[in-house]
PDB file of C-alpha atoms in Angstrom:
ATOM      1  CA  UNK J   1     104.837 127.346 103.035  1.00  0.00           C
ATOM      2  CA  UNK J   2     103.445 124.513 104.811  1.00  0.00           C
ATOM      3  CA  UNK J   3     103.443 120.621 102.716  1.00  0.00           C
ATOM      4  CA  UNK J   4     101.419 118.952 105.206  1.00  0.00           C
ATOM      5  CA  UNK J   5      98.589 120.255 106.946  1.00  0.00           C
ATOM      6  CA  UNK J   6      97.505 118.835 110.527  1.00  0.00           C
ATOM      7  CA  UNK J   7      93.828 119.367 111.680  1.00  0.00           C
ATOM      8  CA  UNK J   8      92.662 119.657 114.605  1.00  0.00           C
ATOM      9  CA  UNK J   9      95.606 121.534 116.515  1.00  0.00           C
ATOM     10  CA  UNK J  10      94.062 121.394 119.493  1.00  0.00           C
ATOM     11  CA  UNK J  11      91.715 119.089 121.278  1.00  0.00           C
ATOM     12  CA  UNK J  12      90.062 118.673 124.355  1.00  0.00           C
ATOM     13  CA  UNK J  13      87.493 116.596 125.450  1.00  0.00           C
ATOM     14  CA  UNK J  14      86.121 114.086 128.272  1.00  0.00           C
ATOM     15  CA  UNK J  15      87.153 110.624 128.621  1.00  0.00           C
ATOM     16  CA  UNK J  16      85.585 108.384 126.431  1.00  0.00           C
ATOM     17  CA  UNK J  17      85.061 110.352 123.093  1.00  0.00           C
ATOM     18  CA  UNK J  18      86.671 109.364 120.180  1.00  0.00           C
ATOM     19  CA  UNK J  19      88.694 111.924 118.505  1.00  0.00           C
ATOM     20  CA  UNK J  20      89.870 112.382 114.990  1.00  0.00           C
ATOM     21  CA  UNK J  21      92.557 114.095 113.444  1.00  0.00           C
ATOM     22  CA  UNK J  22      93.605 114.606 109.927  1.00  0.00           C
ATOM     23  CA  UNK J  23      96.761 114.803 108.250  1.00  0.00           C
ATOM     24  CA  UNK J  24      96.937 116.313 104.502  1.00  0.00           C
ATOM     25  CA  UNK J  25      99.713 116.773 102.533  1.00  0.00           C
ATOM     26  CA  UNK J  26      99.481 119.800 100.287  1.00  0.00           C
ATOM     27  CA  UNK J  27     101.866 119.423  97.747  1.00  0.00           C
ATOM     28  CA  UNK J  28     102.679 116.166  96.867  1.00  0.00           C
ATOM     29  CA  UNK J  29     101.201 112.510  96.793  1.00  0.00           C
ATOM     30  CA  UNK J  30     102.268 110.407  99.304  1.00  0.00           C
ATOM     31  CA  UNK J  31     101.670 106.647  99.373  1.00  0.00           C
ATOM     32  CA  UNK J  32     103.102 106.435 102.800  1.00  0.00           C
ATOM     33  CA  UNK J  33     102.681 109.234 105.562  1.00  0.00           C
ATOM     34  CA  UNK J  34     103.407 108.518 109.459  1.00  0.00           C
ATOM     35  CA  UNK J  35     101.873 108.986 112.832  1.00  0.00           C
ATOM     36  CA  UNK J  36     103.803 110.001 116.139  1.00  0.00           C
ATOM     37  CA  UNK J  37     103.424 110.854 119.549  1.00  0.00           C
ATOM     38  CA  UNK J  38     105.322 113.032 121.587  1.00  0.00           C
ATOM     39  CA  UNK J  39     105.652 113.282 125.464  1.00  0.00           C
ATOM     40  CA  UNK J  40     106.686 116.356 126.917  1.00  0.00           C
ATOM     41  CA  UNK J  41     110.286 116.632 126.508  1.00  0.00           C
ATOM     42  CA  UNK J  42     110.789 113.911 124.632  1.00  0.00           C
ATOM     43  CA  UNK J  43     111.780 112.035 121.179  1.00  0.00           C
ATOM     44  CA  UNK J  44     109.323 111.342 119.003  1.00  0.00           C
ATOM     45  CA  UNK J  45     107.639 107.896 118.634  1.00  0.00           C
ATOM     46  CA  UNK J  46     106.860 106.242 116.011  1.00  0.00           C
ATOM     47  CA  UNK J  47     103.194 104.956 116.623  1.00  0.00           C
ATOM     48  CA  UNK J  48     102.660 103.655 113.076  1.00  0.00           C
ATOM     49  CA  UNK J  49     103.135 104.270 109.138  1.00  0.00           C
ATOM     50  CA  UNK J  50      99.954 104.407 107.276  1.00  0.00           C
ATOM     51  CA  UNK J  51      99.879 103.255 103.196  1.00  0.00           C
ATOM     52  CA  UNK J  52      97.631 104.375 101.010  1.00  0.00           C
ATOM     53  CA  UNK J  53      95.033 101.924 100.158  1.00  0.00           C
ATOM     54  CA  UNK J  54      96.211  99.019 102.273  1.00  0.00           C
ATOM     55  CA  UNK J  55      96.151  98.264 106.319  1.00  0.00           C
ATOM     56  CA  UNK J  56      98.649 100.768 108.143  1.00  0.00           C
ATOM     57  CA  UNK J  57     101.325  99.087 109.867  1.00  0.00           C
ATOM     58  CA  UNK J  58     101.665  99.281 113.438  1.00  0.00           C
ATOM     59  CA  UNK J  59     104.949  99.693 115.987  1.00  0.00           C
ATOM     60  CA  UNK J  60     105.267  97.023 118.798  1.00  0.00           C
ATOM     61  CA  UNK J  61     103.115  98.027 121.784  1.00  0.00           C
ATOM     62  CA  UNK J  62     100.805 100.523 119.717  1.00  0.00           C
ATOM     63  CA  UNK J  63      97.584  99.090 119.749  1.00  0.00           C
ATOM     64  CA  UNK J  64      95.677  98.755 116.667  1.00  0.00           C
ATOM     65  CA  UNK J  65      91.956  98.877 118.035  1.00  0.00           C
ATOM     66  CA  UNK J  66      93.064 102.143 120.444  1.00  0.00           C
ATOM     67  CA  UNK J  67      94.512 104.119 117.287  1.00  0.00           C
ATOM     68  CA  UNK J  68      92.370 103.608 114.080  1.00  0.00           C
ATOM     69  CA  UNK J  69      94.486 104.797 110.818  1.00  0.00           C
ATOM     70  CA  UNK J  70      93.012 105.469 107.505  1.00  0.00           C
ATOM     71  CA  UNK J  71      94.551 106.051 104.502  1.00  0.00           C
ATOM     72  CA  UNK J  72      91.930 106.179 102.065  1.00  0.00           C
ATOM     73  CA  UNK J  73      93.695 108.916  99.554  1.00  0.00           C
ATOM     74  CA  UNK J  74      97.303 109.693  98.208  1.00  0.00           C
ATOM     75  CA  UNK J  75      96.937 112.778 100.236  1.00  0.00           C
ATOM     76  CA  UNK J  76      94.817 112.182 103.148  1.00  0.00           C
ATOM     77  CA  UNK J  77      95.357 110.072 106.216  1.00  0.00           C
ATOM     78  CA  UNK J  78      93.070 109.823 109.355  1.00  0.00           C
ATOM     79  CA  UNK J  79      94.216 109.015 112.627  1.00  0.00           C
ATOM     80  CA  UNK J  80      91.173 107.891 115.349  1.00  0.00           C
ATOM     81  CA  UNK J  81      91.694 107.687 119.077  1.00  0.00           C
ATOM     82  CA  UNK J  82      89.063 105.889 119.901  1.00  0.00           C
ATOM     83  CA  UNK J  83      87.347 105.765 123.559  1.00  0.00           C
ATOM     84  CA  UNK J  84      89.919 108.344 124.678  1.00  0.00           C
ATOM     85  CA  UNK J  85      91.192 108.436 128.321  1.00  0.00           C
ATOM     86  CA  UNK J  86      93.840 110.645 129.749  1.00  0.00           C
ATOM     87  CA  UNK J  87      96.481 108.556 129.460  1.00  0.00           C
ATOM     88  CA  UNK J  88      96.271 109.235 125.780  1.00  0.00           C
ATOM     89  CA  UNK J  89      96.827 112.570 126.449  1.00  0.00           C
ATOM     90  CA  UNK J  90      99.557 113.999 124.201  1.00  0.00           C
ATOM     91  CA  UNK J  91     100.861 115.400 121.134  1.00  0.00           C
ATOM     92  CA  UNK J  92     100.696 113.799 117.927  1.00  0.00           C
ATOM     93  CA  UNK J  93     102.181 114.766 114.768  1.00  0.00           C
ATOM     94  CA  UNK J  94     101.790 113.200 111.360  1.00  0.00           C
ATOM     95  CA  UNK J  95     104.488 113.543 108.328  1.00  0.00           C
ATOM     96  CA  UNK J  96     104.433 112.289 104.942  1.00  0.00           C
ATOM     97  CA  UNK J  97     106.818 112.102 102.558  1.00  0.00           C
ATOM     98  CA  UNK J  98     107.603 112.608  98.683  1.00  0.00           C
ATOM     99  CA  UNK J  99     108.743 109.272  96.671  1.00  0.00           C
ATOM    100  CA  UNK J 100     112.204 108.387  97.033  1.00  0.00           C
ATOM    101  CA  UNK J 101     113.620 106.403 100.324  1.00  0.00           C
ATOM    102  CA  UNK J 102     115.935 109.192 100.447  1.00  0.00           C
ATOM    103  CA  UNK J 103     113.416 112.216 100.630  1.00  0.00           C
ATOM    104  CA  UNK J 104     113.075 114.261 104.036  1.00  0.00           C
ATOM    105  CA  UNK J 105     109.428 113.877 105.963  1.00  0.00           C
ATOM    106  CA  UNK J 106     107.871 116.941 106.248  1.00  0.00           C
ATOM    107  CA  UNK J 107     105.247 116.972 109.740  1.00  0.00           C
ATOM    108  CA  UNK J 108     102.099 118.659 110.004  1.00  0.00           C
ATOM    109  CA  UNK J 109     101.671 121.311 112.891  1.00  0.00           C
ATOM    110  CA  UNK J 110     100.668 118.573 115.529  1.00  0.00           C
ATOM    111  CA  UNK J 111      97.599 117.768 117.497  1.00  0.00           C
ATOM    112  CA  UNK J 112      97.695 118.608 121.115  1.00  0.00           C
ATOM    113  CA  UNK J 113      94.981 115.891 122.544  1.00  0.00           C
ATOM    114  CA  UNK J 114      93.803 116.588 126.072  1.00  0.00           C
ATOM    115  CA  UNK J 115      91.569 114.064 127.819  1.00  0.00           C
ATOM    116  CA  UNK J 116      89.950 115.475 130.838  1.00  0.00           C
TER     117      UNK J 116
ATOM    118  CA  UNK M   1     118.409  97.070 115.181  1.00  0.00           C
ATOM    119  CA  UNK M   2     119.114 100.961 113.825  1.00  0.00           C
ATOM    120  CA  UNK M   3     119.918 103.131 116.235  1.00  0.00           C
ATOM    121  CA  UNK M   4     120.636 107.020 116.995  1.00  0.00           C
ATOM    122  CA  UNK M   5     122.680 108.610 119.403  1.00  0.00           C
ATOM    123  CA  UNK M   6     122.936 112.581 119.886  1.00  0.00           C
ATOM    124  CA  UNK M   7     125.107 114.949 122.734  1.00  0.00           C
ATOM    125  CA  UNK M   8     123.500 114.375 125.768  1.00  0.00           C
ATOM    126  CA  UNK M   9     121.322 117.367 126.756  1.00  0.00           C
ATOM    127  CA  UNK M  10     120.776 120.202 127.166  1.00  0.00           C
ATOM    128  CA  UNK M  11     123.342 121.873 126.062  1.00  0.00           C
ATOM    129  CA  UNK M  12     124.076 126.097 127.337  1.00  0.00           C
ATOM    130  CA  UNK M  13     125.887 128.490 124.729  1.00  0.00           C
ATOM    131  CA  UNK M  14     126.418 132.129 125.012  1.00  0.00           C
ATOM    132  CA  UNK M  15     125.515 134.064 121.708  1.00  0.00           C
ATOM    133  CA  UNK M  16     128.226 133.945 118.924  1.00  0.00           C
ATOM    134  CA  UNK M  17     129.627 130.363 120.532  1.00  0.00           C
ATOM    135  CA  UNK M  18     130.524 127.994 117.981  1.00  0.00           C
ATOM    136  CA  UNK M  19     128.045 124.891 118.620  1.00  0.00           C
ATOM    137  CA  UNK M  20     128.515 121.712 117.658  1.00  0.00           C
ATOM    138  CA  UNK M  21     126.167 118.904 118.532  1.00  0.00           C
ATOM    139  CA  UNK M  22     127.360 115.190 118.020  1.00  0.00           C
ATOM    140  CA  UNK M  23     125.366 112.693 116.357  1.00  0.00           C
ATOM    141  CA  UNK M  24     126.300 108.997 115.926  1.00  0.00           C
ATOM    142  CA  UNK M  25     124.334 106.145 114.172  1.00  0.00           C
ATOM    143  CA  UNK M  26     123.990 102.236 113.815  1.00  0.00           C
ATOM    144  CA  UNK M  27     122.634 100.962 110.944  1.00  0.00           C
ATOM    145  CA  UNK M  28     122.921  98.098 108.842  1.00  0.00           C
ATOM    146  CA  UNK M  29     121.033  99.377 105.912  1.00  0.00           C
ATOM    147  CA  UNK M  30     122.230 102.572 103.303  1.00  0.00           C
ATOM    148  CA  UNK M  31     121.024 105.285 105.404  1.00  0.00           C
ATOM    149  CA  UNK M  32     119.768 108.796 104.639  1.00  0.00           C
ATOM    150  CA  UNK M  33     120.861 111.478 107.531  1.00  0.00           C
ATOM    151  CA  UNK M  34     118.334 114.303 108.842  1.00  0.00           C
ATOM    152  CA  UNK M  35     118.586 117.024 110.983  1.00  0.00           C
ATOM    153  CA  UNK M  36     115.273 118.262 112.499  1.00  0.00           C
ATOM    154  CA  UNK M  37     114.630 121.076 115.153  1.00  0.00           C
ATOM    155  CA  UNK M  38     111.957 121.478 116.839  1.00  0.00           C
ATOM    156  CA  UNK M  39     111.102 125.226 118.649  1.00  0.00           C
ATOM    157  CA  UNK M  40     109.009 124.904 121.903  1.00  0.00           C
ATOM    158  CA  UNK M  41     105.482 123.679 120.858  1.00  0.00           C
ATOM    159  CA  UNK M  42     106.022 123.667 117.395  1.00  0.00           C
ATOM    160  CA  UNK M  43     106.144 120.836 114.934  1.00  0.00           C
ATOM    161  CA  UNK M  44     109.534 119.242 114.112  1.00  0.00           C
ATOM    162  CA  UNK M  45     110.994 121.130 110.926  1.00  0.00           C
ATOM    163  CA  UNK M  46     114.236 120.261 108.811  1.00  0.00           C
ATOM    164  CA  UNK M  47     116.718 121.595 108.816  1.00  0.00           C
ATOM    165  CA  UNK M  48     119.684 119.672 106.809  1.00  0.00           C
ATOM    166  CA  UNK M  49     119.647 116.583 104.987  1.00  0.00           C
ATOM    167  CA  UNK M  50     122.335 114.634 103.382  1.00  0.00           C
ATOM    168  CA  UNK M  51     123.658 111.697 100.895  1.00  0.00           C
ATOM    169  CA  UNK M  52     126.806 109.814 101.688  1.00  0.00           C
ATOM    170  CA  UNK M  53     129.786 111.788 101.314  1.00  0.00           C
ATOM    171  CA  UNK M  54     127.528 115.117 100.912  1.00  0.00           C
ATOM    172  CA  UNK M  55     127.954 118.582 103.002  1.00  0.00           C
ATOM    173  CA  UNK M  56     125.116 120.335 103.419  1.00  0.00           C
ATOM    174  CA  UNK M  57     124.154 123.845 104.333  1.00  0.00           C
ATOM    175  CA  UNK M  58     121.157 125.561 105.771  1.00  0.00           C
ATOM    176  CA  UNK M  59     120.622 128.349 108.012  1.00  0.00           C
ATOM    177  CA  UNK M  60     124.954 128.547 109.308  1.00  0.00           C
ATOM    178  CA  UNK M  61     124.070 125.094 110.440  1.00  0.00           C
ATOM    179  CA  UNK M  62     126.512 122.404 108.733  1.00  0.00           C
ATOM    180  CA  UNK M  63     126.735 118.773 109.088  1.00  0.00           C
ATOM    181  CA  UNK M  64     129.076 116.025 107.065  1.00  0.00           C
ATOM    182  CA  UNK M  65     128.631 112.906 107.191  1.00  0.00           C
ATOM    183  CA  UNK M  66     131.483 111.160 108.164  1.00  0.00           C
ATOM    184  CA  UNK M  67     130.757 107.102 107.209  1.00  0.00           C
ATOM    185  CA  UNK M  68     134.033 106.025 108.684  1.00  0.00           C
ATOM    186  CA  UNK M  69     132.969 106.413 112.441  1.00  0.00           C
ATOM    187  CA  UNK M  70     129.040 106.270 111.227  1.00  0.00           C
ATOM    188  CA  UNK M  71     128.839 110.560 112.263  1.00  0.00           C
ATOM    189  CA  UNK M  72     126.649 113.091 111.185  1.00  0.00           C
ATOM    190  CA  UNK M  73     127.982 116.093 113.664  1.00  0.00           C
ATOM    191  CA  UNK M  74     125.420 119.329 113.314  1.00  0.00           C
ATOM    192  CA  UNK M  75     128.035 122.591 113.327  1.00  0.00           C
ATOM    193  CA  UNK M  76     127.334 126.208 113.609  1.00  0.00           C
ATOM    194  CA  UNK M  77     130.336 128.891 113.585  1.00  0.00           C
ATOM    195  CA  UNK M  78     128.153 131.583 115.679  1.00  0.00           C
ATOM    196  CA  UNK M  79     124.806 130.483 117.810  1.00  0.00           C
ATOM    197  CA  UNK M  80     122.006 133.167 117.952  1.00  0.00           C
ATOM    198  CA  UNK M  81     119.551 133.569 120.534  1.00  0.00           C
ATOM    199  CA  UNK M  82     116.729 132.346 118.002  1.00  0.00           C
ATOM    200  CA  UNK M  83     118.851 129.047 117.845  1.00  0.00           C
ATOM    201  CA  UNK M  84     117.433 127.860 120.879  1.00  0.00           C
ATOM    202  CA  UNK M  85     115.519 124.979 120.456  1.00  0.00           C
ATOM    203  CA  UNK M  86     115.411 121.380 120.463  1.00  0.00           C
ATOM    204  CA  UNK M  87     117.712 119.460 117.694  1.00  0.00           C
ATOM    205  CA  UNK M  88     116.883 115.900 116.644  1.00  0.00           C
ATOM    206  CA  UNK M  89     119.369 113.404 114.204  1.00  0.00           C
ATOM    207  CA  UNK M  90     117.745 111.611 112.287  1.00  0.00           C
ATOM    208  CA  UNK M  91     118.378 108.430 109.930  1.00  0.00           C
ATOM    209  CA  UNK M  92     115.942 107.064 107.027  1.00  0.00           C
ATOM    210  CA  UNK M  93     116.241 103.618 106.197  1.00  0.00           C
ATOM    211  CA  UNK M  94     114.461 101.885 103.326  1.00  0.00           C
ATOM    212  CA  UNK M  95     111.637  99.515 104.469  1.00  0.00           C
ATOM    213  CA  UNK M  96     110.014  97.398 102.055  1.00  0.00           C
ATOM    214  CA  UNK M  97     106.714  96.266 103.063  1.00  0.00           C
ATOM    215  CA  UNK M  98     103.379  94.606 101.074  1.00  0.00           C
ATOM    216  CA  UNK M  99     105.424  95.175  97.980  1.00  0.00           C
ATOM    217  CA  UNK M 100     106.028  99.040  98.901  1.00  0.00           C
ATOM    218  CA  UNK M 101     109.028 100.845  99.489  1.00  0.00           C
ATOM    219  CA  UNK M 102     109.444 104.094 101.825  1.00  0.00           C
ATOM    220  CA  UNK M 103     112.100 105.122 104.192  1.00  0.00           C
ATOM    221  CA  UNK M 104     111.318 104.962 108.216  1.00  0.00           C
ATOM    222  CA  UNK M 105     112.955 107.763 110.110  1.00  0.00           C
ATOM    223  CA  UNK M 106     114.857 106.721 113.478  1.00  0.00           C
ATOM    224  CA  UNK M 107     115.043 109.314 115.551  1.00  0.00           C
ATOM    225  CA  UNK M 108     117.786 110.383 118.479  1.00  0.00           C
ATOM    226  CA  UNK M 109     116.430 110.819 121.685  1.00  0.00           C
ATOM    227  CA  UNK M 110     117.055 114.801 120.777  1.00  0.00           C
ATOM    228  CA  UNK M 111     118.958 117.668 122.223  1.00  0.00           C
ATOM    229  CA  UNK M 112     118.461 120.814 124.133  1.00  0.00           C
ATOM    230  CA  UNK M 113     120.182 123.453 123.030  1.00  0.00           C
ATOM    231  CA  UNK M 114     119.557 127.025 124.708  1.00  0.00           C
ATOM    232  CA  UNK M 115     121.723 130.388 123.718  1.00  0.00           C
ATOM    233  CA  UNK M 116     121.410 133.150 126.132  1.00  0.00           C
ATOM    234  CA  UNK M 117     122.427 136.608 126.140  1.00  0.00           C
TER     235      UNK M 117
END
C-alpha cells in the first residue's frame, strides 16, 4: 500500500490563485521529505527538500517566495504556489523518506497543477 | 558535482527480449543506487535498490553494482508488454545540513523503454 499520500491530485485554477498541496507520509516519520517538478517527458527536478521544524532548503533557481514549503510535522509537509500563473503549470510530486542516508524515497501520487 | 547518466532513449523491445538499460554515475561521496520507473502519469515507484557490492532482485529486473567503472546496469532476461514505461537511475548521497543528515537523490535524465507485441 501507499507510504506517502499526495493531496490534491489534480488542480486547476485561474492565474493568480494560490494553490496548496499536501504531502503525508503514512507510515513512517520523516524529518526530511522532498518536493519535485516534472515537465512532460522529462527527469524529475529537484525544487527543494523540506526539514521538519526548520526553513526548507531550496535548489538554485527555485524561488523561495514563488514556492512556500512547510514542514510543520514529522509527517506532514505543505507545498504553496503562490500567485500561480501558467508557467507554473506542471506536475509535482513529493517523497519522503525513512531514517537512514541509505533508505529508498517513496513519492506520493503527484499533483497535476493547471493554471488557466 | 554528482552526476547520472542512463541509455539514451527510448529504447524498442519485442516481448521476451532480454533488456538491459545502462546506467553510469559520478560521485564523490558513498553512494546509495536506485532504480525507479515511472508508468505514464503515474508517480515514480521503486523498483531495486542496492549497497555496494549487493545484487538485487525485484520483479525479473536485476541490477549490480559494479564500483570499478561506477555502473549500476538495470537487466531483465524476458521484457513483457506491462514493462513499458519510463526507467530512472538513481543515486542517494548523504547531505548534512543545519546539523541534519538525509540522503538527496540525483536523478538520470530517465529512459523510455516500450515492449510491443
Amino acid at each position: 500500500g501507499a507510504v506517502v499520500s499526495q493531496h490534491p491530485s489534480r488542480v486547476i485554477c485561474k492565474s493568480g490563485t494560490s494553490v496548496k498541496i499536501e504531502c503525508r507520509s503514512l507510515d513512517f516519520q520523516a524529518t526530511t521529505m522532498f518536493w519535485y517538478r516534472q515537465f512532460p517527458k522529462k527527469s524529475l527536478m529537484l525544487m527543494a527538500t523540506s526539514n521538519e521544524g526548520s526553513k526548507a532548503t531550496y535548489e538554485q533557481g527555485v524561488e523561495k517566495d514563488k514556492f512556500l514549503i512547510n514542514h510543520a510535522s514529522l509527517t506532514l509537509s505543505t507545498l504553496t504556489v503562490t500567485s500561480a500563473h501558467p508557467e507554473d503549470s506542471s506536475f509535482y510530486i513529493c517523497s519522503a523518506r525513512d531514517r537512514g542516508v541509505n533508505q529508498p524515497q517513496h513519492f506520493g501520487d503527484g499533483t497535476r497543477l493547471s493554471i488557466l | 558535482g554528482d552526476s547520472v547518466t542512463q541509455t539514451e532513449g527510448p529504447v524498442t523491445l519485442p516481448e521476451r527480449a532480454a533488456l538491459t538499460l545502462n546506467c553510469t554515475y559520478q560521485s564523490s561521496y558513498s553512494t546509495f543506487l536506485f532504480w525507479y520507473v515511472q508508468y505514464l502519469n503515474k508517480e515514480p515507484e521503486l523498483l531495486l535498490k542496492s549497497s555496494e557490492n549487493q545484487e538485487t532482485d525485484s520483479r525479473g529486473f536485476q541490477a549490480s553494482p559494479i564500483k570499478s567503472d561506477s555502473s549500476f546496469h538495470l537487466e531483465k532476461p524476458s521484457v513483457q508488454l506491462s514493462d513499458s514505461a519510463v526507467y530512472y537511475c538513481a543515486l542517494s548521497w548523504s547531505v548534512n545540513a543545519g546539523g541534519t543528515s538525509y540522503g538527496k537523490l540525483t536523478f538520470g535524465q530517465g529512459t523510455i523503454l516500450t515492449v510491443h507485441p
